[in-house]
Tab-separated table of C-alpha atoms and ligand atoms in Angstrom:
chain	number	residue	atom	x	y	z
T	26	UNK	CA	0.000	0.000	0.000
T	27	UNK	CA	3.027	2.256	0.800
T	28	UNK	CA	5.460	0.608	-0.900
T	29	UNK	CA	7.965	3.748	-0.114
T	30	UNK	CA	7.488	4.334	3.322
T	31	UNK	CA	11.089	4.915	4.965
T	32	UNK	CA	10.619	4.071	8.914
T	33	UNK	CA	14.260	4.509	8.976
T	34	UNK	CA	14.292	7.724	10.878
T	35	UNK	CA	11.796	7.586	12.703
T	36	UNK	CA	13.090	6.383	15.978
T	37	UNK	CA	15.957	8.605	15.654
T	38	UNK	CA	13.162	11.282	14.808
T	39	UNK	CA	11.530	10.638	18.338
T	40	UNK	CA	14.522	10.149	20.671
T	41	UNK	CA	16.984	12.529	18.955
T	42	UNK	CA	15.781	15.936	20.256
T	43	UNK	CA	16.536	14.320	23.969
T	44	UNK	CA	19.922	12.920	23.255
T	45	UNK	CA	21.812	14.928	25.598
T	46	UNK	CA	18.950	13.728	28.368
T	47	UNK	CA	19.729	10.908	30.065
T	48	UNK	CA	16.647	8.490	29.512
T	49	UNK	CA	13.931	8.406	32.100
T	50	UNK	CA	11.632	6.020	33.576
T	51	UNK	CA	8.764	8.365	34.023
T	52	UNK	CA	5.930	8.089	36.832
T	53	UNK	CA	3.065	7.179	35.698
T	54	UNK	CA	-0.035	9.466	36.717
T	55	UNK	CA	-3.180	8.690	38.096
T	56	UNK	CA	-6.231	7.966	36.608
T	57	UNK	CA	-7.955	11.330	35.818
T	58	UNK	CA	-12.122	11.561	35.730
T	59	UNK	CA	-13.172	13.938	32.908
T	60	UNK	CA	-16.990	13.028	32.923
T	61	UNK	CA	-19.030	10.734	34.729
T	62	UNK	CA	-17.944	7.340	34.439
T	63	UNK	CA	-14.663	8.486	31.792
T	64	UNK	CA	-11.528	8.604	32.715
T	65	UNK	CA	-8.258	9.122	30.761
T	66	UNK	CA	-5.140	7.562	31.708
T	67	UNK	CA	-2.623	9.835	29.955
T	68	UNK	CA	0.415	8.466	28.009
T	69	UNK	CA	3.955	9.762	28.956
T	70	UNK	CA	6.451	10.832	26.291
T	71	UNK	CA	9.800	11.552	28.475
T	72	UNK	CA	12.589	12.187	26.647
T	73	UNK	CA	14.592	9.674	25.421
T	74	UNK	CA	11.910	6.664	25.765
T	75	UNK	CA	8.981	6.143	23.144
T	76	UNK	CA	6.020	7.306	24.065
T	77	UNK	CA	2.681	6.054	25.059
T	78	UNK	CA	-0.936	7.347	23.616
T	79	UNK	CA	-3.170	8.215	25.674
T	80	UNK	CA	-6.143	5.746	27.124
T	81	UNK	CA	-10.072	6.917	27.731
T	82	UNK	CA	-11.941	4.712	29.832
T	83	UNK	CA	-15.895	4.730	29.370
T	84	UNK	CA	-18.016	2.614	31.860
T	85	UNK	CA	-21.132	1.361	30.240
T	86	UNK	CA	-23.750	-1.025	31.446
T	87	UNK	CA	-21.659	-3.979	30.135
T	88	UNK	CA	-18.981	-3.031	30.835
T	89	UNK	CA	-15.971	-1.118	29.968
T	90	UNK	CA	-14.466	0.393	26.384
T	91	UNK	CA	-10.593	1.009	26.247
T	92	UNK	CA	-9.761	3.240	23.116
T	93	UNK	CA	-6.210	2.907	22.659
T	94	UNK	CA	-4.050	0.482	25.101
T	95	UNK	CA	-0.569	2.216	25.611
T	96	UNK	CA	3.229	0.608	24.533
T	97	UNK	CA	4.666	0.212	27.563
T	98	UNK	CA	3.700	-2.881	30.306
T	99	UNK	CA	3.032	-0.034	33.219
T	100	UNK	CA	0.497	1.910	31.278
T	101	UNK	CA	-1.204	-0.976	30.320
T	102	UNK	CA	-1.094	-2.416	33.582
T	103	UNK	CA	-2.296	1.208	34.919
T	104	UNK	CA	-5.419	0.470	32.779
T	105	UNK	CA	-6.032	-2.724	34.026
T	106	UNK	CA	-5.676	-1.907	37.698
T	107	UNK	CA	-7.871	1.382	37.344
T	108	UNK	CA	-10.375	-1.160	35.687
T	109	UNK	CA	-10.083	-4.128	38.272
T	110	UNK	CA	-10.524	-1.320	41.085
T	111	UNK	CA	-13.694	-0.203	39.607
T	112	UNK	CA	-15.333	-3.556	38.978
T	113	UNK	CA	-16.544	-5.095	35.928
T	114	UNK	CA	-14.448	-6.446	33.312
T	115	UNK	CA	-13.214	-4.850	29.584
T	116	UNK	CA	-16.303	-5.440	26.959
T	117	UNK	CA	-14.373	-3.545	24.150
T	118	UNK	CA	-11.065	-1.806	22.840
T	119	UNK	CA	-11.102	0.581	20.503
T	120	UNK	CA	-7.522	1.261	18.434
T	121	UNK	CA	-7.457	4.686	17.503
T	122	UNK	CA	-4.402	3.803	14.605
T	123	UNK	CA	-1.990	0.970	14.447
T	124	UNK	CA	0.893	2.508	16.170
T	125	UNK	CA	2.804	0.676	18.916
T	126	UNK	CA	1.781	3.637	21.672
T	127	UNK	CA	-1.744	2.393	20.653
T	128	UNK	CA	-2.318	-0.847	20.189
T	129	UNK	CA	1.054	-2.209	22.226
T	130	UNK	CA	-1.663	-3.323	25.360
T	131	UNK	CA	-3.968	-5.016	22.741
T	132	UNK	CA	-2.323	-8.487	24.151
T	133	UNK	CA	-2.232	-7.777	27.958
T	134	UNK	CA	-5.977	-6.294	28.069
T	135	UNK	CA	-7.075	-9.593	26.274
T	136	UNK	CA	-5.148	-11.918	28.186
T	137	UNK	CA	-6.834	-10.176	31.147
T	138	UNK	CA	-10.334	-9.815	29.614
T	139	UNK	CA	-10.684	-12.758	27.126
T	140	UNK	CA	-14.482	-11.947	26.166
T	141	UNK	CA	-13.518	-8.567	24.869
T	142	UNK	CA	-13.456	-7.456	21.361
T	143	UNK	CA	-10.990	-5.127	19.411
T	144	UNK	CA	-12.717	-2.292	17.513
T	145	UNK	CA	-10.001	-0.970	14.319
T	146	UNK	CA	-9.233	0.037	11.048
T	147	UNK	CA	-8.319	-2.403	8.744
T	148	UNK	CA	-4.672	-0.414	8.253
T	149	UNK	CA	-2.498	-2.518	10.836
T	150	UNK	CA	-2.612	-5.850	8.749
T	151	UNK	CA	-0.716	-3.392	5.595
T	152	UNK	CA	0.957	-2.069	8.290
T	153	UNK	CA	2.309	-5.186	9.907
T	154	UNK	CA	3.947	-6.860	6.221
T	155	UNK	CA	5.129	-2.672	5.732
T	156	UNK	CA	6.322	-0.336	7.862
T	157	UNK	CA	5.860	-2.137	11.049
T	158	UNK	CA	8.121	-4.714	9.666
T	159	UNK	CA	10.375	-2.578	8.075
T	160	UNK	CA	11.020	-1.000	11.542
T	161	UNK	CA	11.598	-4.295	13.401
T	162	UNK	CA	14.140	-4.514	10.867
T	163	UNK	CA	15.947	-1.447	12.005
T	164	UNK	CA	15.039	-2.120	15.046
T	165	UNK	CA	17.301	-5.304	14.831
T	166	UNK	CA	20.109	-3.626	13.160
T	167	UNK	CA	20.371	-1.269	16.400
T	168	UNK	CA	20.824	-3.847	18.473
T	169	UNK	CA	24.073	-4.466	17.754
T	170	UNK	CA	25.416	-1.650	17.538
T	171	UNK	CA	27.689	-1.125	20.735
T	172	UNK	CA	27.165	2.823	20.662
T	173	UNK	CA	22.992	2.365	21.612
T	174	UNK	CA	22.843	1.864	25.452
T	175	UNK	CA	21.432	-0.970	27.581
T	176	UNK	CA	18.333	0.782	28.113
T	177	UNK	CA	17.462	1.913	24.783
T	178	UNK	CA	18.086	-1.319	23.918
T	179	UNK	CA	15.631	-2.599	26.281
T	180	UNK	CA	13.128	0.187	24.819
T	181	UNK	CA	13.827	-1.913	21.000
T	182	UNK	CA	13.436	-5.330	22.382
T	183	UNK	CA	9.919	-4.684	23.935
T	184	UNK	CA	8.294	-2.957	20.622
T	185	UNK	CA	10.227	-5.728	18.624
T	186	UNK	CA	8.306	-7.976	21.037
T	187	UNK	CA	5.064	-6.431	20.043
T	188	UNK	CA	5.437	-6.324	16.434
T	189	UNK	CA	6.035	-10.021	17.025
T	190	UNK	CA	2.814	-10.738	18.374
T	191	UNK	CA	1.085	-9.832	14.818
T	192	UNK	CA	-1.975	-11.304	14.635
T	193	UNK	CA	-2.471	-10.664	18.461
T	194	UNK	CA	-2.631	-6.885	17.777
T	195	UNK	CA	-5.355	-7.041	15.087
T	196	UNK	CA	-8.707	-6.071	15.731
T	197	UNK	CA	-11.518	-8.055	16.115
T	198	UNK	CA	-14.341	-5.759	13.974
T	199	UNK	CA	-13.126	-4.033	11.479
T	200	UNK	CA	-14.139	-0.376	11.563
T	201	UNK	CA	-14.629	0.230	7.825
T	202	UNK	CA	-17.021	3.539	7.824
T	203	UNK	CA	-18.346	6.256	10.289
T	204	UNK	CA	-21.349	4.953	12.224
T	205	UNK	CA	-23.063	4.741	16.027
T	206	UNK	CA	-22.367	2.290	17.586
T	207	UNK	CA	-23.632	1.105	21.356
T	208	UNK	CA	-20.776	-0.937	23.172
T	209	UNK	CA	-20.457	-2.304	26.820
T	210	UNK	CA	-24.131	-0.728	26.553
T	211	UNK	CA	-22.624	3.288	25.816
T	212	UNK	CA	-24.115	4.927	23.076
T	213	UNK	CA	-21.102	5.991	20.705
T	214	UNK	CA	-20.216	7.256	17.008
T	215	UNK	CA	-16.990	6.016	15.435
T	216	UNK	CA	-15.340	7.775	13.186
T	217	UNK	CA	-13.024	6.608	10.217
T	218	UNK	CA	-10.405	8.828	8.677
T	219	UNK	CA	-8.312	7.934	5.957
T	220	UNK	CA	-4.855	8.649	4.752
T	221	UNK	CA	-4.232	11.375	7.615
T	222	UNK	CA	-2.004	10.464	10.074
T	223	UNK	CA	-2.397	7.094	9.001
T	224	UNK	CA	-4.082	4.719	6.186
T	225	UNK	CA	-6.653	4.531	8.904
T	226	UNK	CA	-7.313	6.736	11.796
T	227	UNK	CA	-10.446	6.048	13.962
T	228	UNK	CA	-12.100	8.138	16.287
T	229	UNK	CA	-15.039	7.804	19.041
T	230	UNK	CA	-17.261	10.090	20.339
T	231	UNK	CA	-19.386	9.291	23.729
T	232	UNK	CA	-23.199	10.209	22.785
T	233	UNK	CA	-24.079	11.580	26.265
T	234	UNK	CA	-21.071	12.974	27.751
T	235	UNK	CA	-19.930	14.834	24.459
T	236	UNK	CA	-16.295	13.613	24.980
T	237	UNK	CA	-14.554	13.153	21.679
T	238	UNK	CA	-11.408	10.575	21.723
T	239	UNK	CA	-9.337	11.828	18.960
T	240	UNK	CA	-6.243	9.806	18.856
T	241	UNK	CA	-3.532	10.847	17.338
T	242	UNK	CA	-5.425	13.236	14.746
T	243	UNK	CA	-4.558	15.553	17.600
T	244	UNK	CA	-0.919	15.840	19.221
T	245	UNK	CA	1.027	17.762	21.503
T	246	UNK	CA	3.919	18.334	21.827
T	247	UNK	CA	4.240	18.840	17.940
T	248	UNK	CA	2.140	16.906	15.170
T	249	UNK	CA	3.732	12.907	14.663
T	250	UNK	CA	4.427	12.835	11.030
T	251	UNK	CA	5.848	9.838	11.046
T	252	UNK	CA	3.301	8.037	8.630
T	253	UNK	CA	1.002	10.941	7.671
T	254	UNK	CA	-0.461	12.863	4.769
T	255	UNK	CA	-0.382	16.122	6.079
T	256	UNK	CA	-3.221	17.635	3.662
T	257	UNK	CA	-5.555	14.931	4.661
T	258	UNK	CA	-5.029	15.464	8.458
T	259	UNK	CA	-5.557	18.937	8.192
T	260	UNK	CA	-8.687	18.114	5.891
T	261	UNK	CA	-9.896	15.732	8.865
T	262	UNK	CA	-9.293	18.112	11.512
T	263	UNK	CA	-11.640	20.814	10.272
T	264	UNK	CA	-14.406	18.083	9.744
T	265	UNK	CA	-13.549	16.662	14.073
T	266	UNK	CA	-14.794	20.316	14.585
T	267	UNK	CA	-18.414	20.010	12.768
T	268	UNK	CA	-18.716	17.292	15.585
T	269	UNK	CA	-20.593	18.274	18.789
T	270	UNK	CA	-18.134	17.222	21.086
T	271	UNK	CA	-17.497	19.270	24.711
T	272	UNK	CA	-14.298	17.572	25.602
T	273	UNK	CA	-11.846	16.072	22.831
T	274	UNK	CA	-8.636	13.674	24.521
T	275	UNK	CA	-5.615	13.919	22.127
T	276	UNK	CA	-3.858	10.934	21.678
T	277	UNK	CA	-1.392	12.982	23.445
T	278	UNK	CA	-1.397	15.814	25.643
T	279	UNK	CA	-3.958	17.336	27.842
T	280	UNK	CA	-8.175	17.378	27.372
T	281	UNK	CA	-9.292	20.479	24.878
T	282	UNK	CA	-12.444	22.211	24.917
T	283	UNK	CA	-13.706	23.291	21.689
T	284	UNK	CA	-12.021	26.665	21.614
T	285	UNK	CA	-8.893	24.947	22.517
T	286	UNK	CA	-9.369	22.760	19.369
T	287	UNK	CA	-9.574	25.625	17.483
T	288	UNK	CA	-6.212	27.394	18.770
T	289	UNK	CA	-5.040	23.788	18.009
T	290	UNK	CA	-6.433	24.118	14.022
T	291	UNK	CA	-4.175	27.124	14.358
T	292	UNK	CA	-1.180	25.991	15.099
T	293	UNK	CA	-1.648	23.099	12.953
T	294	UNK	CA	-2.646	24.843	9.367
T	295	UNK	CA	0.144	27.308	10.394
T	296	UNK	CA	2.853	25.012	10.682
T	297	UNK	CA	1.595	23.541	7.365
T	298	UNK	CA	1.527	26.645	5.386
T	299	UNK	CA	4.901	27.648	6.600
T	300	UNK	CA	6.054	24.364	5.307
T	301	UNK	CA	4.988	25.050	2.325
T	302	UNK	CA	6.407	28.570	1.690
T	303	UNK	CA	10.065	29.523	2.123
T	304	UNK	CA	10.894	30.890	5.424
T	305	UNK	CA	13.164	29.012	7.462
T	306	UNK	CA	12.503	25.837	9.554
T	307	UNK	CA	13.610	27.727	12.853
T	308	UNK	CA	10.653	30.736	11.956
T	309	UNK	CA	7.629	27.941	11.343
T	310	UNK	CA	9.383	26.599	15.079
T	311	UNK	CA	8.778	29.858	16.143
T	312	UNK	CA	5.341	29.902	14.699
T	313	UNK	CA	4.133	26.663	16.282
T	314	UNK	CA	5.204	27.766	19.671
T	315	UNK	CA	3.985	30.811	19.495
T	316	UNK	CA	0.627	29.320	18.327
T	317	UNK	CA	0.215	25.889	20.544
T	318	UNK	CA	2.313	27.813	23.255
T	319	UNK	CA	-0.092	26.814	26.291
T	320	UNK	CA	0.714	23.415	25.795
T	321	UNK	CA	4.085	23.546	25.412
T	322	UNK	CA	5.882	24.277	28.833
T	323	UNK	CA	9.025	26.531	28.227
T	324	UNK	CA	11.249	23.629	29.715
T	325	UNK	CA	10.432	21.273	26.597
T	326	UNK	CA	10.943	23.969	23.774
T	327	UNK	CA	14.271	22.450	22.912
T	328	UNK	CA	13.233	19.139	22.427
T	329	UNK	CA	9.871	20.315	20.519
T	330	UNK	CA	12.598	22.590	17.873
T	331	UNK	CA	14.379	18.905	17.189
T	332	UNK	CA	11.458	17.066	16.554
T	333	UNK	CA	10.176	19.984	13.890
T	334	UNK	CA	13.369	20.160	12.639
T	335	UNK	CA	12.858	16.534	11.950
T	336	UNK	CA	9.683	16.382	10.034
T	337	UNK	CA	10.801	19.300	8.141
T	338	UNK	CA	13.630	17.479	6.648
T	339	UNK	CA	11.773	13.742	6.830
T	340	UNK	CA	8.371	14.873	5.573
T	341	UNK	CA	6.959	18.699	5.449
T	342	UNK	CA	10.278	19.884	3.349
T	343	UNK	CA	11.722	16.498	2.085
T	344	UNK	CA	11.962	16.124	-1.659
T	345	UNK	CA	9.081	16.359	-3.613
T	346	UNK	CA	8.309	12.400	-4.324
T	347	UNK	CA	9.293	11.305	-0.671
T	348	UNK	CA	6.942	14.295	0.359
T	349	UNK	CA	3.672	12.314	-0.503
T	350	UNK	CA	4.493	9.558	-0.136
T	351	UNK	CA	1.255	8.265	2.723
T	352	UNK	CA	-0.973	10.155	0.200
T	353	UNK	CA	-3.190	8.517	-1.796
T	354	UNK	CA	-2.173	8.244	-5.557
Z	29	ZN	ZN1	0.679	8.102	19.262
């Protein structure tokens, strides 16, 4: 489907704006409500580690839903506690996009809740013989290279360990247009996007609490590029805001209210355009901050500068047939 994606940068991409930071095993925060009976558990992205998306937890009558189930074993496990504390046992997960710091729990939340059923896009099974595999490649390559420490290493092992599990991260019901839904007995639309951040990008929005899970068609600290087309995204983002949400969870970084969503737009369609014309890399920086600002604590500027500097050269500003290249042709 992508026959030129090039992963080959993208780990570098993630970690490299925190080389000179030692890595960090970061805390993992509590639980937080944002309407009754919804809770977000939110991903961590410290430097030097890969991150984890973000997790919304919606309590229905039978049951719970799970969009999006972490990388890492202690956010997953943070799930499964927070759900195990409550009562009542997982009736559905819902993968927001095939990406490791999405779908990496898929395993652990059905070896703890076998009954439950995986709600995605049909993009992970391309992704798994593509770019998935492609990165487990590169993945193994790093390994032996004595210059990557014993904890990074540890970082490649575990995703390499996912990737391995294939079949085990695909969903259940395919999510193959935008439709209501009701699940663990919540009323719910879910949303497909295509081609935007990736081949298939799904939402969910909670009926009666007006919460909006957006995954990762909404990011902080910067937009992930990674596997995106960039015109799409910004295409899908304007039609998010025609939906009558109250609340929208990123698939990371804090809760937005509407307004905040549209500050977001902002940033986003300003980055984009100063992509596209000639000013420098360091000036569109400048823009971005300037724009998404009050997410973006003073202390992470740095690392937010390397990551844009990144997907400038990678993907907004790379040449003009690698540009497209997770557009449709
Ligand atoms: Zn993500």
């Amino acid at each position: 489907m992508h026959p030129r994606q090039r992963p080959r940068f993208v780990l570098a991409g993630l970690l490299c704006a925190a080389a000179s930071i030692a890595a960090q095993t970061p805390t993992v925060p509590q639980a937080q409500t944002i309407a009754p009976h919804i809770h977000l558990v939110s991903g961590v992205f410290a430097p030097g580690r890969q991150p984890d998306g973000n997790s919304v937890l919606l309590r229905g009558s039978g049951g719970w839903i799970v969009v999006d189930t972490g990388r890492h074993a202690e956010h997953s496990a943070q799930i499964l506690d927070f759900v195990q504390a409550q009562g009542g046992a997982v009736a559905a997960v819902v993968n927001s996009h095939w990406h490791l710091d999405h779908v990496g729990g898929n395993a652990r939340m059905r070896a703890a809740h076998p009954d439950l059923r995986v709600y995605a896009s049909a993009a992970i099974e391309q992704a798994l013989g593509g770019w998935l595999a492609n990165y487990r490649k590169q993945l193994e390559a790093m390994l032996a290279n004595p210059d990557i420490g014993e904890q990074d290493k540890a970082g490649f092992r575990g995703d390499m360990a996912l990737i391995d599990l294939g079949p085990g991260l695909q969903p259940d019901v395919t999510i193959s247009s935008t439709r209501n839904w009701t699940l663990a007995g919540r009323r719910v639309r879910i949303g497909l996007e295509t081609d935007a951040v990736t081949a298939g990008d799904v939402w969910l929005l909670d009926k009666k609490s007006g919460v909006l899970a957006a995954g990762d068609l909404v990011t902080l600290p910067v937009p992930f590029f990674d596997t995106a087309c960039p015109a799409r995204w910004s295409a899908a983002l304007a039609r998010l805001e025609e939906l009558p949400f109250t609340k929208l969870i990123p698939g990371h970084g804090p809760v937005l209210d509407r307004e905040q969503f549209a500050q977001y737009r902002v940033a986003f369609d300003g980055l984009l355009a100063c992509a596209a014309s000639d000013r420098p890399a360091a000036e569109c920086a400048d823009g971005w901050l300037a724009n998404a600002g009050q997410w973006v604590p003073a202390s992470d500027h740095q690392r937010v500068r390397g990551m844009l500097d990144y997907y400038f050269e990678q993907h907004l500003r790379a040449p003009e047939a690698q540009r497209g290249r997770f557009c449709p042709r």
